[in-house]
Coordinates of C-alpha atoms in Angstrom, one line a residue:
Chain E
X1 CA 39.3 88.9 54.1
X2 CA 42.7 89.4 52.5
X3 CA 46.0 89.1 54.4
X4 CA 46.4 92.8 54.8
X5 CA 43.0 93.3 56.3
X6 CA 43.6 90.4 58.7
X7 CA 46.9 91.9 59.8
X8 CA 45.2 95.3 60.4
X9 CA 42.5 93.6 62.5
X10 CA 45.1 91.5 64.5
X11 CA 47.2 94.6 65.2
X12 CA 44.1 96.6 66.4
X13 CA 43.2 93.7 68.7
X14 CA 46.7 93.4 70.0
X15 CA 46.9 97.1 70.9
X16 CA 43.5 97.5 72.5
X17 CA 44.3 99.2 75.9
X18 CA 44.3 96.9 78.9
X19 CA 46.1 93.8 80.2
X20 CA 46.6 90.7 78.0
X21 CA 48.8 87.7 78.8
X22 CA 52.5 88.2 77.9
X23 CA 52.4 85.1 75.7
X24 CA 49.7 86.8 73.6
X25 CA 51.7 90.0 73.5
X26 CA 54.3 88.2 71.4
X27 CA 56.9 87.1 74.0
X28 CA 56.3 83.4 73.4
X29 CA 57.1 82.0 70.0
X30 CA 57.5 78.3 70.0
X31 CA 58.3 78.2 66.3
X32 CA 61.0 80.9 66.6
X33 CA 64.4 79.8 65.3
X34 CA 67.1 81.8 67.0
X35 CA 69.4 83.8 64.7
X36 CA 73.2 83.4 64.9
X37 CA 73.4 86.9 66.2
X38 CA 70.8 86.5 69.0
X39 CA 71.8 86.5 72.6
X40 CA 70.3 83.4 74.2
X41 CA 69.5 82.8 77.8
X42 CA 68.1 79.9 79.7
X43 CA 66.3 80.7 83.0
X44 CA 65.1 78.2 85.6
X45 CA 61.7 79.4 86.5
X46 CA 59.6 78.4 89.5
X47 CA 56.1 79.8 88.7
X48 CA 53.7 80.8 91.5
X49 CA 51.0 78.3 92.1
X50 CA 48.5 78.3 89.3
X51 CA 50.7 80.3 86.9
X52 CA 51.1 78.6 83.6
X53 CA 54.8 77.9 82.9
X54 CA 54.5 79.2 79.3
X55 CA 53.0 82.4 80.5
X56 CA 55.7 82.7 83.2
X57 CA 58.4 82.2 80.6
X58 CA 56.8 84.8 78.3
X59 CA 56.6 87.2 81.2
X60 CA 60.3 86.7 81.9
X61 CA 61.1 87.4 78.3
X62 CA 58.8 90.4 78.3
X63 CA 60.1 91.9 81.6
X64 CA 63.7 91.4 80.6
X65 CA 63.1 93.2 77.2
X66 CA 60.4 95.6 76.1
X67 CA 57.3 94.8 78.1
X68 CA 55.5 96.5 80.9
X69 CA 52.4 95.1 82.6
X70 CA 49.9 96.6 80.3
X71 CA 49.5 97.3 76.6
X72 CA 51.1 100.6 75.5
X73 CA 50.3 102.2 72.1
X74 CA 53.8 103.6 71.9
X75 CA 55.1 100.1 70.9
X76 CA 53.6 100.9 67.6
X77 CA 56.1 103.6 67.0
X78 CA 58.8 100.9 66.9
X79 CA 59.7 97.8 65.1
X80 CA 58.6 96.1 68.2
X81 CA 58.7 92.6 66.7
X82 CA 62.5 92.8 66.7
X83 CA 62.8 94.2 70.2
X84 CA 60.6 91.7 72.0
X85 CA 62.6 88.9 73.5
X86 CA 61.0 85.6 72.6
X87 CA 60.6 82.5 74.8
X88 CA 61.1 79.8 72.2
X89 CA 61.3 76.7 74.4
X90 CA 59.9 75.8 77.8
X91 CA 60.5 72.5 79.3
X92 CA 60.2 70.9 82.7
X93 CA 63.5 70.6 84.7
X94 CA 64.3 66.8 84.9
X95 CA 63.2 65.4 88.3
X96 CA 61.4 68.5 89.4
X97 CA 57.6 69.0 89.7
X98 CA 57.6 72.8 89.8
X99 CA 60.6 74.1 87.9
X100 CA 60.9 74.8 84.2
X101 CA 63.8 75.8 81.9
X102 CA 62.8 78.7 79.7
X103 CA 64.9 79.4 76.6
X104 CA 64.7 83.0 75.5
X105 CA 66.2 84.8 72.5
X106 CA 67.1 88.5 72.5
X107 CA 67.9 90.5 69.4
X108 CA 71.5 91.9 69.4
X109 CA 70.3 95.5 69.0
X110 CA 68.7 95.4 72.4
X111 CA 72.2 95.8 73.9
X112 CA 74.9 98.4 73.9
X113 CA 78.1 97.0 72.5
X114 CA 80.8 96.1 75.0
X115 CA 78.9 96.8 78.2
X116 CA 78.2 94.2 80.9
X117 CA 76.3 96.8 82.8
X118 CA 73.9 97.3 80.0
X119 CA 73.5 93.5 79.3
X120 CA 72.8 92.8 83.0
X121 CA 70.4 95.7 83.5
X122 CA 68.1 93.9 81.0
X123 CA 68.7 90.3 81.9
X124 CA 68.8 90.6 85.6
X125 CA 67.1 93.9 86.0
X126 CA 63.4 94.0 87.1
X127 CA 62.6 90.5 86.2
X128 CA 64.1 88.8 89.3
X129 CA 61.5 90.5 91.5
X130 CA 58.6 89.8 89.3
X131 CA 55.7 88.5 91.4
X132 CA 54.2 85.7 89.1
X133 CA 57.5 83.8 89.5
X134 CA 58.3 82.4 92.9
X135 CA 62.0 82.1 92.1
X136 CA 64.2 82.6 89.0
X137 CA 67.7 81.6 88.1
X138 CA 69.8 82.6 85.1
X139 CA 71.4 79.3 84.3
X140 CA 73.4 79.9 81.1
X141 CA 73.8 82.2 78.1
X142 CA 74.9 82.0 74.5
X143 CA 76.8 85.1 73.5
X144 CA 77.0 85.5 69.8
X145 CA 80.3 86.2 68.1
X146 CA 79.0 89.5 66.9
X147 CA 78.6 90.5 70.5
X148 CA 81.7 88.9 71.9
X149 CA 83.8 90.9 69.4
X150 CA 82.6 94.2 71.0
X151 CA 84.5 93.3 74.2
X152 CA 88.2 93.7 75.0
X153 CA 88.4 90.5 77.1
X154 CA 91.2 89.5 79.5
X155 CA 94.0 92.1 79.4
X156 CA 96.7 89.4 79.5
X157 CA 95.2 85.9 79.2
X158 CA 96.7 82.5 80.0
X159 CA 99.2 82.4 77.1
X160 CA 100.8 85.8 77.7
X161 CA 100.7 85.5 81.4
X162 CA 102.7 82.3 81.2
X163 CA 105.2 83.8 78.8
X164 CA 105.6 86.9 80.9
X165 CA 106.1 84.9 84.1
X166 CA 108.3 82.3 82.3
X167 CA 106.3 79.4 83.8
X168 CA 105.0 76.5 81.7
X169 CA 103.7 73.0 82.0
X170 CA 102.3 73.1 85.5
X171 CA 99.7 74.9 87.6
X172 CA 100.8 78.1 89.2
X173 CA 101.1 78.1 93.0
X174 CA 99.7 80.8 95.3
X175 CA 98.7 81.5 98.9
X176 CA 96.7 84.1 100.6
X177 CA 98.5 85.9 103.4
X178 CA 97.0 85.1 106.8
X179 CA 95.7 86.3 109.1
X180 CA 93.4 88.2 106.8
X181 CA 93.3 91.2 109.0
X182 CA 95.5 92.9 111.6
X183 CA 99.1 92.4 110.3
X184 CA 101.2 95.6 109.9
X185 CA 102.8 96.2 106.5
X186 CA 106.2 95.0 107.7
X187 CA 104.8 91.7 109.2
X188 CA 102.7 91.2 106.2
X189 CA 105.7 91.4 103.9
X190 CA 107.4 88.7 106.0
X191 CA 104.6 86.3 105.2
X192 CA 104.9 87.2 101.5
X193 CA 108.7 86.7 101.4
X194 CA 108.7 83.4 103.2
X195 CA 106.0 81.9 101.0
X196 CA 107.6 83.1 97.7
X197 CA 111.1 82.1 98.8
X198 CA 109.8 78.6 99.7
X199 CA 108.6 78.1 96.1
X200 CA 105.3 79.8 95.5
X201 CA 104.8 81.9 92.4
X202 CA 102.3 84.3 93.9
X203 CA 101.0 85.5 97.2
X204 CA 97.7 87.2 97.4
X205 CA 96.0 89.9 99.4
X206 CA 92.7 88.8 100.8
X207 CA 89.5 90.3 99.5
X208 CA 88.9 92.5 102.5
X209 CA 92.5 93.9 102.7
X210 CA 92.2 97.4 101.3
X211 CA 93.5 100.2 103.5
X212 CA 92.6 99.8 107.2
X213 CA 94.0 101.4 110.3
X214 CA 96.4 98.6 111.0
X215 CA 97.9 98.7 107.5
X216 CA 97.5 101.4 104.9
X217 CA 97.7 100.4 101.3
X218 CA 101.0 102.1 100.5
X219 CA 102.8 100.4 103.4
X220 CA 101.5 97.0 102.2
X221 CA 102.5 97.6 98.6
X222 CA 106.1 98.7 99.5
X223 CA 106.8 95.8 101.9
X224 CA 105.2 93.3 99.5
X225 CA 107.4 94.5 96.7
X226 CA 110.5 94.1 98.9
X227 CA 109.4 90.5 99.5
X228 CA 108.7 89.8 95.8
X229 CA 112.1 91.2 94.7
X230 CA 114.0 89.4 97.5
X231 CA 112.4 86.1 96.7
X232 CA 113.1 86.7 93.0
X233 CA 116.8 87.1 93.8
X234 CA 116.8 83.9 95.9
X235 CA 115.3 81.8 93.1
X236 CA 115.9 83.5 89.8
X237 CA 112.2 83.3 89.1
X238 CA 109.6 85.9 88.3
X239 CA 107.4 86.2 91.4
X240 CA 104.3 88.2 92.2
X241 CA 102.0 89.4 94.8
X242 CA 98.4 90.3 94.0
X243 CA 98.1 93.8 95.3
X244 CA 94.4 94.4 96.0
X245 CA 93.6 97.9 94.6
X246 CA 89.9 97.7 95.5
X247 CA 88.8 101.0 96.9
X248 CA 85.8 103.2 97.5
X249 CA 86.0 105.1 94.2
X250 CA 87.5 104.6 90.7
X251 CA 89.9 107.5 91.6
X252 CA 91.2 105.5 94.6
X253 CA 91.6 102.4 92.5
X254 CA 93.4 104.1 89.7
X255 CA 95.7 105.7 92.3
X256 CA 96.5 102.4 93.9
X257 CA 96.9 100.6 90.6
X258 CA 99.3 103.2 89.3
X259 CA 101.4 103.0 92.4
X260 CA 101.4 99.1 92.1
X261 CA 102.7 99.6 88.5
X262 CA 105.3 102.2 89.6
X263 CA 106.7 99.9 92.3
X264 CA 107.1 97.1 89.7
X265 CA 104.3 94.7 90.5
X266 CA 103.3 92.3 87.7
X267 CA 99.8 91.8 89.0
X268 CA 97.0 93.7 90.7
X269 CA 93.7 92.5 92.2
X270 CA 90.1 93.6 92.4
X271 CA 87.0 92.3 94.2
X272 CA 83.8 91.3 92.3
X273 CA 81.9 93.7 94.7
X274 CA 83.3 96.8 92.9
X275 CA 80.8 96.2 90.1
X276 CA 80.8 95.4 86.5
X277 CA 81.6 98.8 85.2
X278 CA 84.5 99.2 87.6
X279 CA 85.8 95.8 86.5
X280 CA 85.7 96.8 82.9
X281 CA 87.5 100.0 83.7
X282 CA 90.3 98.1 85.5
X283 CA 90.5 95.6 82.6
X284 CA 91.1 98.5 80.3
X285 CA 93.7 100.0 82.6
X286 CA 95.4 96.7 82.9
X287 CA 95.6 96.2 79.1
X288 CA 97.1 99.7 78.8
X289 CA 99.7 99.0 81.6
X290 CA 100.7 95.4 80.9
X291 CA 99.3 94.3 84.1
X292 CA 97.8 90.9 85.0
X293 CA 94.3 91.4 86.6
X294 CA 93.2 89.1 89.3
X295 CA 89.5 89.0 90.3
X296 CA 88.4 87.7 93.7
X297 CA 84.8 86.7 93.5
X298 CA 83.8 88.3 96.8
X299 CA 80.1 88.1 97.4
X300 CA 79.2 85.8 94.5
X301 CA 77.7 83.0 96.7
X302 CA 74.9 85.3 97.8
X303 CA 73.4 84.7 94.3
X304 CA 75.2 81.8 92.7
X305 CA 74.9 79.0 95.3
X306 CA 71.2 78.3 95.6
X307 CA 69.9 76.4 92.6
X308 CA 66.4 77.9 92.5
X309 CA 67.2 81.6 92.5
X310 CA 70.0 83.9 91.3
X311 CA 72.6 83.5 88.7
X312 CA 74.8 80.5 88.0
X313 CA 78.5 81.0 88.3
X314 CA 79.0 79.8 84.8
X315 CA 77.1 82.9 83.6
X316 CA 79.3 85.1 85.9
X317 CA 82.3 83.4 84.3
X318 CA 81.1 84.3 80.8
X319 CA 80.5 87.9 81.8
X320 CA 83.9 88.2 83.4
X321 CA 85.7 86.7 80.4
X322 CA 84.0 89.4 78.3
X323 CA 84.6 92.1 80.9
X324 CA 88.2 91.1 80.9
X325 CA 89.9 89.6 83.9
X326 CA 93.0 87.3 83.8
X327 CA 92.3 85.3 87.0
X328 CA 89.0 84.4 88.6
X329 CA 88.3 82.2 91.6
X330 CA 86.3 79.3 90.2
X331 CA 86.1 76.5 92.7
X332 CA 88.3 73.6 93.9
X333 CA 86.0 70.5 93.9
X334 CA 87.9 69.1 96.8
X335 CA 88.3 72.1 99.1
X336 CA 86.2 73.8 101.8
X337 CA 83.9 75.8 99.4
X338 CA 81.0 74.8 97.2
X339 CA 81.9 72.9 94.1
X340 CA 80.3 70.0 92.3
X341 CA 82.8 68.3 89.9
X342 CA 80.6 68.5 86.9
X343 CA 79.6 72.1 87.5
X344 CA 83.2 73.1 88.0
X345 CA 84.3 71.3 84.8
X346 CA 81.8 73.4 82.9
X347 CA 83.0 76.6 84.5
X348 CA 86.7 75.8 83.9
X349 CA 86.0 75.0 80.2
X350 CA 84.0 78.3 79.9
X351 CA 87.0 80.2 81.1
X352 CA 89.8 78.4 79.3
X353 CA 88.5 76.9 76.0
X354 CA 88.4 78.7 72.6
X355 CA 84.9 77.2 72.2
X356 CA 82.6 75.1 74.4
X357 CA 80.1 72.8 72.9
X358 CA 76.7 72.3 74.5
X359 CA 77.2 69.8 77.3
X360 CA 74.2 69.4 79.6
X361 CA 76.0 67.0 82.0
X362 CA 78.4 69.9 82.7
X363 CA 75.7 72.5 82.9
X364 CA 76.5 74.0 79.5
X365 CA 73.2 74.6 77.7
X366 CA 74.6 76.2 74.5
X367 CA 77.5 76.0 72.1
X368 CA 79.7 79.0 72.8
X369 CA 82.3 80.4 70.4
X370 CA 84.8 82.8 72.0
X371 CA 86.2 84.2 68.7
X372 CA 89.8 84.6 69.8
X373 CA 88.9 86.2 73.1
X374 CA 91.8 85.5 75.5
X375 CA 91.6 82.7 78.1
X376 CA 91.0 83.3 81.8
X377 CA 93.1 81.4 84.4
X378 CA 90.8 79.9 87.0
X379 CA 92.0 80.0 90.6
X380 CA 91.3 77.2 93.0
X381 CA 91.4 78.4 96.6
X382 CA 89.9 77.5 99.9
X383 CA 90.8 74.5 102.2
X384 CA 93.2 72.7 99.9
X385 CA 96.5 71.1 100.9
X386 CA 99.5 69.2 99.4
X387 CA 98.0 65.8 100.1
X388 CA 95.2 66.5 97.5
X389 CA 97.6 67.6 94.8
X390 CA 96.9 64.6 92.5
X391 CA 93.1 65.1 92.9
X392 CA 93.4 68.9 92.1
X393 CA 95.5 68.2 89.0
X394 CA 93.2 65.4 87.9
X395 CA 90.0 67.6 88.2
X396 CA 91.4 71.0 87.3
X397 CA 94.2 70.4 84.8
X398 CA 97.4 72.5 84.6
X399 CA 96.1 75.9 83.6
X400 CA 95.0 76.9 87.0
X401 CA 96.4 78.8 90.0
X402 CA 96.3 76.5 93.1
X403 CA 96.2 78.5 96.2
X404 CA 97.1 77.0 99.5
X405 CA 96.7 79.6 102.2
X406 CA 96.4 77.6 105.4
X407 CA 98.1 74.8 103.6
X408 CA 101.2 76.9 103.3
X409 CA 101.2 79.2 106.3
X410 CA 99.9 76.6 108.7
X411 CA 102.7 74.2 108.0
X412 CA 104.3 72.8 111.2
X413 CA 107.9 73.7 110.0
X414 CA 107.0 77.2 108.9
X415 CA 105.8 79.1 105.9
X416 CA 108.9 78.4 103.6
X417 CA 108.6 74.7 104.3
X418 CA 104.9 74.8 103.6
X419 CA 105.5 76.5 100.2
X420 CA 108.3 74.0 99.4
X421 CA 106.0 71.1 100.2
X422 CA 103.4 72.3 97.8
X423 CA 105.8 73.0 95.0
X424 CA 107.5 69.6 95.3
X425 CA 104.1 67.9 95.5
X426 CA 103.0 69.8 92.4
X427 CA 106.1 69.1 90.3
X428 CA 106.1 65.4 91.3
X429 CA 102.5 64.8 90.3
X430 CA 103.0 66.6 87.0
X431 CA 106.1 64.6 86.3
X432 CA 104.3 61.4 87.0
X433 CA 101.2 62.4 85.0
X434 CA 103.4 63.1 82.0
X435 CA 105.1 59.8 82.4
X436 CA 101.7 58.2 81.9
X437 CA 101.0 57.2 85.4
X438 CA 97.4 57.2 86.7
X439 CA 97.6 60.0 89.2
X440 CA 94.0 59.5 90.4
X441 CA 94.9 56.1 91.9
X442 CA 98.6 56.3 92.3
X443 CA 98.6 59.9 93.7
X444 CA 99.2 59.0 97.3
X445 CA 102.1 56.8 96.4
X446 CA 103.6 59.4 94.1
X447 CA 103.4 62.0 96.9
X448 CA 104.9 59.6 99.5
X449 CA 107.8 58.8 97.2
X450 CA 108.5 62.5 96.6
X451 CA 108.4 63.1 100.4
X452 CA 111.4 60.7 100.8
X453 CA 113.7 63.5 99.6
X454 CA 111.5 66.3 100.9
X455 CA 111.0 66.5 104.7
X456 CA 108.6 69.5 104.4
X457 CA 106.3 67.4 102.1
X458 CA 106.4 64.5 104.6
X459 CA 105.4 66.8 107.4
X460 CA 102.5 68.3 105.3
X461 CA 101.2 64.9 104.4
X462 CA 101.3 63.8 108.0
X463 CA 99.6 66.9 109.3
X464 CA 96.7 67.1 106.9
X465 CA 96.4 63.4 105.8
X466 CA 92.8 63.0 106.8
X467 CA 91.4 66.5 106.1
X468 CA 88.6 66.4 103.6
X469 CA 85.5 68.5 103.2
X470 CA 82.9 66.0 102.1
X471 CA 79.6 67.7 101.9
X472 CA 76.8 67.5 99.4
X473 CA 76.9 70.4 96.8
X474 CA 73.9 72.6 96.5
X475 CA 74.7 73.8 92.9
X476 CA 74.6 70.6 90.8
X477 CA 73.7 69.7 87.2
X478 CA 70.2 68.6 86.3
X479 CA 71.2 66.3 83.4
X480 CA 73.1 63.1 84.2
X481 CA 75.0 61.3 81.5
X482 CA 73.9 57.7 81.4
X483 CA 76.6 55.6 79.7
X484 CA 75.1 53.6 76.8
X485 CA 76.4 50.4 75.3
X486 CA 78.2 51.2 72.0
Chain K
X1 CA 121.6 78.9 95.2
X2 CA 119.7 76.7 92.8
X3 CA 118.0 78.4 89.9
X4 CA 114.4 77.2 90.0
X5 CA 113.1 78.2 86.6
X6 CA 111.5 75.5 84.6
X7 CA 108.8 72.9 85.3
X8 CA 110.8 70.5 87.5
X9 CA 113.5 72.4 89.3
X10 CA 112.2 71.6 92.8
X11 CA 112.7 67.9 92.1
X12 CA 116.1 66.2 92.2
X13 CA 117.9 66.6 88.8
X14 CA 116.1 64.4 86.3
X15 CA 117.8 61.2 85.0
X16 CA 118.1 60.7 81.3
X17 CA 115.3 58.1 81.6
X18 CA 113.0 60.7 83.2
X19 CA 113.9 63.3 80.6
X20 CA 113.1 60.8 77.8
X21 CA 109.7 60.1 79.3
X22 CA 108.9 63.9 79.3
X23 CA 110.0 64.1 75.7
X24 CA 107.8 61.2 74.8
X25 CA 104.9 63.0 76.5
X26 CA 105.5 66.2 74.5
X27 CA 105.9 64.3 71.2
X28 CA 102.6 62.4 72.0
X29 CA 100.9 65.8 72.2
X30 CA 102.3 66.8 68.8
X31 CA 104.6 69.5 70.3
X32 CA 107.9 70.4 68.7
X33 CA 111.0 70.0 71.0
X34 CA 113.8 72.5 71.1
X35 CA 117.0 72.6 73.1
X36 CA 118.3 75.9 74.3
X37 CA 121.3 77.0 76.5
X38 CA 122.5 80.1 78.3
X39 CA 125.0 81.5 80.8
X40 CA 122.7 84.4 81.7
X41 CA 120.2 83.1 84.2
X42 CA 118.3 86.3 84.7
X43 CA 114.5 85.5 84.8
X44 CA 113.9 88.2 82.1
X45 CA 116.5 86.6 79.8
X46 CA 113.8 85.3 77.4
X47 CA 116.0 84.4 74.5
X48 CA 118.3 81.6 75.4
X49 CA 120.6 80.5 72.5
X50 CA 118.9 77.9 70.3
X51 CA 120.8 74.6 69.9
X52 CA 119.5 74.3 66.3
X53 CA 115.9 75.0 65.3
X54 CA 112.9 73.4 67.1
X55 CA 112.7 69.8 65.9
X56 CA 109.4 70.1 64.1
X57 CA 109.9 66.9 62.1
X58 CA 111.6 64.7 64.7
X59 CA 109.2 62.2 66.3
X60 CA 111.3 59.9 68.4
X61 CA 112.6 60.7 71.9
X62 CA 116.0 59.1 71.2
X63 CA 116.7 61.7 68.5
X64 CA 115.9 64.5 70.9
X65 CA 118.0 63.0 73.6
X66 CA 121.0 62.9 71.2
X67 CA 120.7 66.7 70.8
X68 CA 120.4 67.1 74.6
X69 CA 123.6 65.1 75.0
X70 CA 125.4 67.0 72.3
X71 CA 124.4 70.3 73.7
X72 CA 125.5 69.3 77.3
X73 CA 128.9 68.1 76.0
X74 CA 129.5 71.3 74.0
X75 CA 128.2 73.6 76.8
X76 CA 129.1 71.9 80.1
X77 CA 129.2 75.1 82.1
X78 CA 125.8 76.5 81.0
X79 CA 122.2 75.9 81.6
X80 CA 120.4 73.7 79.1
X81 CA 116.7 73.4 78.8
X82 CA 114.1 71.6 76.7
X83 CA 111.1 73.6 75.4
X84 CA 108.1 71.9 74.0
X85 CA 106.2 74.2 71.6
X86 CA 102.5 73.8 70.7
X87 CA 101.4 75.3 67.4
X88 CA 97.7 74.7 68.1
X89 CA 95.5 77.7 67.5
X90 CA 94.9 79.5 70.7
X91 CA 98.1 78.3 72.2
X92 CA 101.0 78.9 69.8
X93 CA 103.4 79.0 72.7
X94 CA 105.7 76.8 74.9
X95 CA 103.7 74.2 76.9
X96 CA 106.5 72.6 78.8
X97 CA 110.0 73.9 79.6
X98 CA 112.5 72.3 82.0
X99 CA 116.2 72.5 82.8
X100 CA 118.2 69.3 81.9
X101 CA 121.6 70.6 82.7
X102 CA 123.1 73.2 85.0
X103 CA 126.5 74.6 85.9
X104 CA 128.3 72.9 88.8
X105 CA 128.3 76.0 90.8
X106 CA 125.5 78.6 90.8
X107 CA 126.5 81.8 92.5
X108 CA 123.0 83.4 92.3
X109 CA 121.8 87.0 92.2
X110 CA 122.5 90.3 93.9
X111 CA 119.6 92.5 94.6
X112 CA 120.4 96.1 94.1
X113 CA 118.2 98.8 95.7
X114 CA 118.0 102.4 94.7
X115 CA 116.1 104.7 97.0
X116 CA 113.5 106.7 95.1
X117 CA 110.8 109.3 95.8
X118 CA 108.8 108.7 99.0
X119 CA 109.7 105.3 100.4
X120 CA 109.8 103.8 96.9
X121 CA 112.7 101.5 96.1
X122 CA 113.8 100.6 92.5
X123 CA 115.0 97.0 92.4
X124 CA 117.5 95.5 90.0
X125 CA 118.4 91.8 89.9
X126 CA 122.0 91.1 89.0
X127 CA 123.4 87.7 88.3
X128 CA 126.9 87.4 89.7
X129 CA 127.9 85.2 86.8
X130 CA 127.2 88.0 84.3
X131 CA 130.0 90.1 85.8
X132 CA 132.2 88.1 83.4
X133 CA 131.9 88.1 79.6
X134 CA 129.8 85.4 77.9
X135 CA 131.5 82.0 77.7
X136 CA 133.6 82.6 80.8
X137 CA 130.9 82.9 83.3
X138 CA 130.7 79.6 85.0
X139 CA 134.4 78.5 85.0

């Protein structure tokens, strides 16, 4: 039988009506070599008892691309070979008896250019509820340059943000106004003013401050801008307040954002819960209006925290760099919220670097080239204080916003003193680091020395000296680097 | 008031030894040092006067310190800052910028408010020093 005849017979067999395994339908190709233009994804799969991991991987590839549960003849009207996602590598997760990493390649033409909504509708659409897998997690993705180039990316980016704010060489400092709920616009503005005058660069609305009975959004915006401008006059610095423009509809958000622009704010804020399309719309608006766009990751831990099911935050970070935000909350390592140091390092690199090489010990499964897409400033927020300044800078570097909410507003000498303590601690640690001192070990001494000429810092160190949040992380890396002798 | 622009303005004024150490750090990173001065402290005054071009080919801190000293001597009643410029792809911007000299007296800023539509206020920041012509602003 010649080749042509064999192909015809194979095709006939393949398209016989009925149910055949996904792996046999063409969704598992162990010999497949991914193309440079393919979108790659790695899933952590926990198959149901008795389900073959290769078949589970093929099913994930199938259900996240062209497949349905049974054979359909209409596949034959298409170049279906191209459109089938292909599981090309399946391997057991180190140290796990039941979990597997499935590497899947998707042809670029499966996706609409420049649309996170479209990308996610495939990749996290039906497949997460698919019965043959007990649990499923999207661990990482490789976004090809051809695809990256279809996105606007961050409206401002780290470089332009720093130039616009005239702030270089150190992390930016912020705080979230507290209490989160209940303050009137006038009282809220007081908190903003005190914190900015004391030395912070930014104050922030909390994620759930929108337009409630105790404070409508216009009141908040007007009083916050009085605070921002007054503090600017007291310091000669550019200051900002993240005005949260999150609202029920795009029309509401545009109205709020335009008002924020008209009253002179340098930055607006949105919450992750508004959805990917709304985020891309606000990114576009921000680019058109020279606005820095801050994203609060409200809701993310519902699907990022547990290791067996959901989406890893490094994937969310990649999507948000494409979608186009300038700031994103990305973990503190030392604070009150989830954050394993190796995982956080991988996420920060993803946001800030021009390219990130594969680095399994930081949870990065692929080389990723960002092709000139601007950099996102990570934000570290949640249960951090001045006494941890050396650890924060050691772990997170200097292109980060450090946000001390309670650590500013809860200062025993008042909000201004709290802000000053943080600013002095920050500058002292950066100065020492640049002088070549080992801030990891000498940090406490550097801070104690700086406190000799700064009473507010002394008080902050005394108040919070023993406060740490030392719990085991749930989201950790699976590959540990074992140092080898050279 | 104390103008708090720059990386280290919340610390006591840096000594020459401390300034040298920061210059060493920047040189170690391959950044080009530049000295700039101004008597207009407005935060949107982006272009301070350049005390010569950025020192792309100078690799020792003592040489940079000489320029700092010369600039301070020539402009005793102005702000002087050091910028460290990074030409690496993806940065191509200032990476460190700190004040190394300031006028003896800093009168600060007046905030002007103009009432506008609704409850909106237009704000303008005005440095008292710039009421006088350039060169005569800080005595």
